[in-house]
């Protein structure tokens, strides 16, 4: 598995750092569409966090110690 990871990672880095020109036309609506995707994704993420906030807090809250002896 390790022997496959390094060449694959090197190929991905090369593809990202050495792009070829696309020679494509981006119409004015493309920017608006990308903006809507970013805002929609952010709002969906915030809504998900809001809905599951109590469960998220419970995961990070320290457990209360339960003792069987009487503390009087």
CSV table of C-alpha atoms in Angstrom, one decimal:
chain,number,residue,atom,x,y,z
A,1,UNK,CA,0.0,0.0,0.0
A,2,UNK,CA,2.8,2.4,0.9
A,3,UNK,CA,4.6,1.7,-2.4
A,4,UNK,CA,1.4,2.9,-4.3
A,5,UNK,CA,0.8,6.0,-2.2
A,6,UNK,CA,4.0,7.9,-3.0
A,7,UNK,CA,3.8,7.7,-6.9
A,8,UNK,CA,0.1,8.5,-6.7
A,9,UNK,CA,0.7,11.5,-4.4
A,10,UNK,CA,3.5,12.7,-6.7
A,11,UNK,CA,1.2,12.5,-9.7
A,12,UNK,CA,-1.5,14.4,-8.0
A,13,UNK,CA,0.9,17.2,-6.9
A,14,UNK,CA,2.2,17.4,-10.5
A,15,UNK,CA,-1.3,17.6,-12.0
A,16,UNK,CA,-2.2,20.4,-9.6
A,17,UNK,CA,0.9,22.4,-9.9
A,18,UNK,CA,1.3,22.1,-13.7
A,19,UNK,CA,-2.1,22.8,-15.2
A,20,UNK,CA,-2.7,23.2,-18.9
A,21,UNK,CA,-4.8,26.1,-20.2
A,22,UNK,CA,-8.4,25.1,-20.5
A,23,UNK,CA,-9.3,27.6,-23.3
A,24,UNK,CA,-12.9,27.6,-22.0
A,25,UNK,CA,-15.5,30.4,-21.9
A,26,UNK,CA,-17.0,31.2,-18.5
A,27,UNK,CA,-20.2,33.2,-18.8
A,28,UNK,CA,-21.1,35.8,-16.2
A,29,UNK,CA,-23.6,33.4,-14.5
A,30,UNK,CA,-20.8,31.0,-13.5
A,31,UNK,CA,-19.6,33.3,-10.8
A,32,UNK,CA,-23.1,33.7,-9.4
A,33,UNK,CA,-23.5,29.9,-9.5
A,34,UNK,CA,-20.3,29.3,-7.6
A,35,UNK,CA,-21.2,32.0,-5.1
A,36,UNK,CA,-24.6,30.2,-4.5
A,37,UNK,CA,-22.8,26.9,-4.0
A,38,UNK,CA,-20.5,28.3,-1.4
A,39,UNK,CA,-23.2,30.1,0.5
A,40,UNK,CA,-25.6,27.2,0.3
A,41,UNK,CA,-22.9,24.8,1.5
A,42,UNK,CA,-22.0,27.0,4.4
A,43,UNK,CA,-25.6,27.4,5.5
A,44,UNK,CA,-26.2,23.6,5.2
A,45,UNK,CA,-23.2,23.0,7.4
A,46,UNK,CA,-24.3,25.6,10.0
A,47,UNK,CA,-27.8,24.1,10.0
A,48,UNK,CA,-26.4,20.6,10.5
A,49,UNK,CA,-24.3,21.8,13.4
A,50,UNK,CA,-27.3,23.6,14.9
A,51,UNK,CA,-29.4,20.4,14.7
A,52,UNK,CA,-26.8,18.2,16.3
A,53,UNK,CA,-25.3,20.7,18.7
A,54,UNK,CA,-26.3,18.8,21.9
A,55,UNK,CA,-24.8,15.6,20.6
A,56,UNK,CA,-21.6,17.4,19.7
A,57,UNK,CA,-21.3,19.0,23.1
A,58,UNK,CA,-22.0,15.6,24.8
A,59,UNK,CA,-19.0,14.1,22.9
A,60,UNK,CA,-16.6,16.7,24.3
A,61,UNK,CA,-18.1,17.2,27.8
A,62,UNK,CA,-16.2,15.3,30.6
A,63,UNK,CA,-18.2,12.5,32.0
A,64,UNK,CA,-19.6,13.0,35.5
A,65,UNK,CA,-18.2,10.6,38.1
A,66,UNK,CA,-20.8,8.5,39.7
A,67,UNK,CA,-19.9,7.2,43.1
A,68,UNK,CA,-21.9,4.7,45.2
A,69,UNK,CA,-20.9,6.2,48.6
A,70,UNK,CA,-22.9,8.8,50.3
A,71,UNK,CA,-21.3,12.2,50.4
A,72,UNK,CA,-22.8,13.7,53.7
